[in-house]
Amino acid sequence: MSEPLLPGAAPEGGIAAVVVLAAGQGTRMRSSTPKVLHALGGRSMLGHVLAATAPLAPRHTLVVVGAGREAVEEHLAQVAPDARPVVQEDQRGSGHAAAVALAAVPDLQGAVLLVNGDAPLLRPETVTSLVDAHRSAGNVLTVLTAEVDDPTGLGRIVRDADGAVRAIVEQRDATPEQRAIREVNAGVYVGEAAALRRALGSLGEDNDQGEQYLTDVLGLLVAEGAPVGGAPAEDPVDVLGCNDRRELAARRRTLNDRVLDDLMRAGVTVVDPATTWVDVTVTVAADALLEPGVHLRGTTSVATGAVVGPDTTLVDTTVEEGASVVRSHVLDAVVGPRATVGPFSYLRPGTRLAAGSKVGAFVETKNVQVGEDSKVPHLSYVGDATIGRGSNVGAATVFVNYDGVEKHHTRVGDHVRIGSDTMLVAPVTVGDGAYTAAGSVITTDVPPGAMGVARARQRNVAGWVRRRRPGTAAAQAAEAAGDAGAETAADTRAEASE
Ligand code: UD1
Ligand code: CA
């Protein structure tokens, strides 16, 4: 018979709380944006940390905010509405931040994961194995450690002759012998709430920075004789922090390599990993092909057999089976099965291309549905429109959707032929099977099957060049072609009024 859970106690297998320390200034970023909001791979640093800890299914997720707190709180409301911001008014150190978080949930019991907000490469497996190590050792505190080549700036893990962890010493407070240690504090800890509270309550500020160091909790618990431990991360790369823009670029590169490795292992062809950037939130199916210079962002998905690139950016876009997008910039669009886009096109939000359709070169689209097998092959603007199936929009057509105040919709039916250089002045409908004449300005509906012609008739002023441009190469060419420079009476009248 199991006892009822104590208030605030962790569910079986779960964890009581995740506490993300994110109140620090991040001075070294030299940014007006709080450090934890800087983004890489499609998420903020804070977002990555929350994603890595989410599988622990904590009862509480607390984020300690301070520097730039309004921006961090707003971001949290968007990406992690279940997380609770806890304000640390003055940034008196990582230990003080942890104490403020625990004070916000006074009845909290059980295991608490504490993690720095600037560890964007952290993976769920790393966090889970730390919690497992903590539980199987029966510790009150376990710190994630990493063996690194260059430990500069990081807290060193001091072990005794038996290999037991005794203390964490910050670089600036370390002796030369301690500085030679290459095992460092990763900034991820799991501890029992009661022990943490006790130790955090007796933290001093007797260090080089005059701050309350979370890292000192470990030494305090060792002094109590409590069981503490250090669990080395399987891959030291996972725990790298991010304190300035150079580190941000390096972490972004690492994260991207990780994403591309996963994709390639899953059967995606990545022609040039060095110039291909894929957010962690993107999905790409096996046998899709990414050419060099491709950026896939947000909720983008690419289906099997699709080809993207070279030099293409897709944001929040769905590319379906066998489609291709070449040298184009695409936002919030759907490129249907076997549809083709580009080269050099700009697809804006709301573009929906049905199966087998085509948006060719130098075309801009926005809020438009292009039906099955319909084509907009060259040099056009298509905004706020519905195009049926099997239709063709001639080169240099403009869907004139804006009257200076409001946007209007254009309907083009099935099997329509829009002549080149047509202006379709919305709101307007071109019926099924209709045509428009090249160069027309269509301002009223064209009924099904009709030809809409809306342009002046052509007239030729005979002999004009020889009379008006005598002696030019054009005049000589005209003469050689047999033009005597003669004119009709109508031409003379027209010319006189010009
Ligand atoms: C910290 C650790 C160090 C470890 C390293 C790993 C301490 C004292 N040192 O150093 O042992 O090797 O991380 O990357 O913790 N924060 C607050 N409030 C504060 C101060 C800090 O919330 O008053 C937060 C920061 O936003 C940050 C985290 O605590 O996410 C750590 O602070 P930071 O200044 O980045 O510590 P490091 O010098 O990197
Ligand atoms: Ca840091």
Short mmCIF file of N, CA, C and O in Angstrom, two decimals, residues 119-127 144 146 186 188 233-241 254 258:
data_model
loop_
_atom_site.label_atom_id
_atom_site.label_comp_id
_atom_site.label_asym_id
_atom_site.label_seq_id
_atom_site.Cartn_x
_atom_site.Cartn_y
_atom_site.Cartn_z
N ALA A 119 23.10 26.98 -21.02
CA ALA A 119 23.67 25.70 -21.47
C ALA A 119 22.82 25.13 -22.61
O ALA A 119 22.10 24.15 -22.44
N PRO A 120 22.91 25.74 -23.79
CA PRO A 120 21.96 25.40 -24.86
C PRO A 120 22.19 24.04 -25.51
O PRO A 120 21.34 23.59 -26.27
N LEU A 121 23.31 23.39 -25.23
CA LEU A 121 23.57 22.10 -25.88
C LEU A 121 23.15 20.92 -25.01
O LEU A 121 23.33 19.76 -25.39
N LEU A 122 22.60 21.24 -23.86
CA LEU A 122 22.16 20.18 -22.95
C LEU A 122 21.13 19.28 -23.63
O LEU A 122 20.24 19.76 -24.33
N ARG A 123 21.27 17.95 -23.43
CA ARG A 123 20.31 17.03 -24.04
C ARG A 123 19.51 16.31 -22.96
O ARG A 123 20.01 16.10 -21.85
N PRO A 124 18.31 15.89 -23.29
CA PRO A 124 17.48 15.19 -22.30
C PRO A 124 18.21 13.98 -21.70
O PRO A 124 18.14 13.76 -20.48
N GLU A 125 18.93 13.22 -22.54
CA GLU A 125 19.63 12.02 -22.04
C GLU A 125 20.65 12.38 -20.96
O GLU A 125 20.82 11.64 -19.99
N THR A 126 21.32 13.51 -21.15
CA THR A 126 22.34 13.93 -20.20
C THR A 126 21.71 14.25 -18.84
O THR A 126 22.23 13.86 -17.79
N VAL A 127 20.59 14.94 -18.91
CA VAL A 127 19.90 15.33 -17.68
C VAL A 127 19.33 14.09 -16.99
O VAL A 127 19.45 13.92 -15.77
N LEU A 144 26.70 17.51 -12.20
CA LEU A 144 27.14 17.04 -13.51
C LEU A 144 28.52 17.64 -13.79
O LEU A 144 28.71 18.85 -13.60
N ALA A 146 32.30 17.60 -16.31
CA ALA A 146 32.80 17.33 -17.66
C ALA A 146 34.31 17.49 -17.65
O ALA A 146 34.85 18.39 -16.99
N ALA A 186 29.57 21.51 -14.64
CA ALA A 186 28.78 21.80 -15.83
C ALA A 186 27.66 22.81 -15.56
O ALA A 186 27.02 23.30 -16.49
N VAL A 188 24.94 22.04 -13.77
CA VAL A 188 23.69 21.27 -13.67
C VAL A 188 23.80 20.41 -12.41
O VAL A 188 24.79 19.70 -12.24
N ALA A 233 29.52 13.86 -17.53
CA ALA A 233 28.67 13.82 -18.73
C ALA A 233 29.33 12.91 -19.75
O ALA A 233 30.55 12.89 -19.87
N GLU A 234 28.50 12.16 -20.48
CA GLU A 234 29.04 11.24 -21.48
C GLU A 234 29.82 12.02 -22.55
O GLU A 234 30.90 11.65 -22.94
N ASP A 235 29.21 13.12 -23.01
CA ASP A 235 29.88 13.95 -24.01
C ASP A 235 30.05 15.35 -23.42
O ASP A 235 29.08 16.06 -23.20
N PRO A 236 31.30 15.77 -23.16
CA PRO A 236 31.54 17.07 -22.53
C PRO A 236 30.97 18.23 -23.34
O PRO A 236 30.67 19.29 -22.78
N VAL A 237 30.80 18.04 -24.64
CA VAL A 237 30.26 19.10 -25.48
C VAL A 237 28.86 19.52 -25.01
O VAL A 237 28.49 20.69 -25.07
N ASP A 238 28.09 18.54 -24.50
CA ASP A 238 26.70 18.80 -24.11
C ASP A 238 26.57 19.91 -23.07
O ASP A 238 25.51 20.52 -22.96
N VAL A 239 27.60 20.11 -22.28
CA VAL A 239 27.44 20.97 -21.12
C VAL A 239 28.10 22.34 -21.31
O VAL A 239 28.10 23.15 -20.40
N LEU A 240 28.61 22.59 -22.52
CA LEU A 240 29.30 23.86 -22.71
C LEU A 240 28.36 25.04 -22.51
O LEU A 240 27.26 25.07 -23.05
N GLY A 241 28.80 26.00 -21.74
CA GLY A 241 28.01 27.20 -21.50
C GLY A 241 28.18 28.17 -22.65
O GLY A 241 28.81 27.87 -23.68
N THR A 254 27.89 23.81 -33.36
CA THR A 254 27.83 22.47 -32.78
C THR A 254 26.41 21.90 -32.84
O THR A 254 26.19 20.74 -33.22
N ARG A 258 24.99 18.69 -34.99
CA ARG A 258 24.24 17.61 -34.36
C ARG A 258 22.95 17.33 -35.14
O ARG A 258 22.60 16.19 -35.43
#
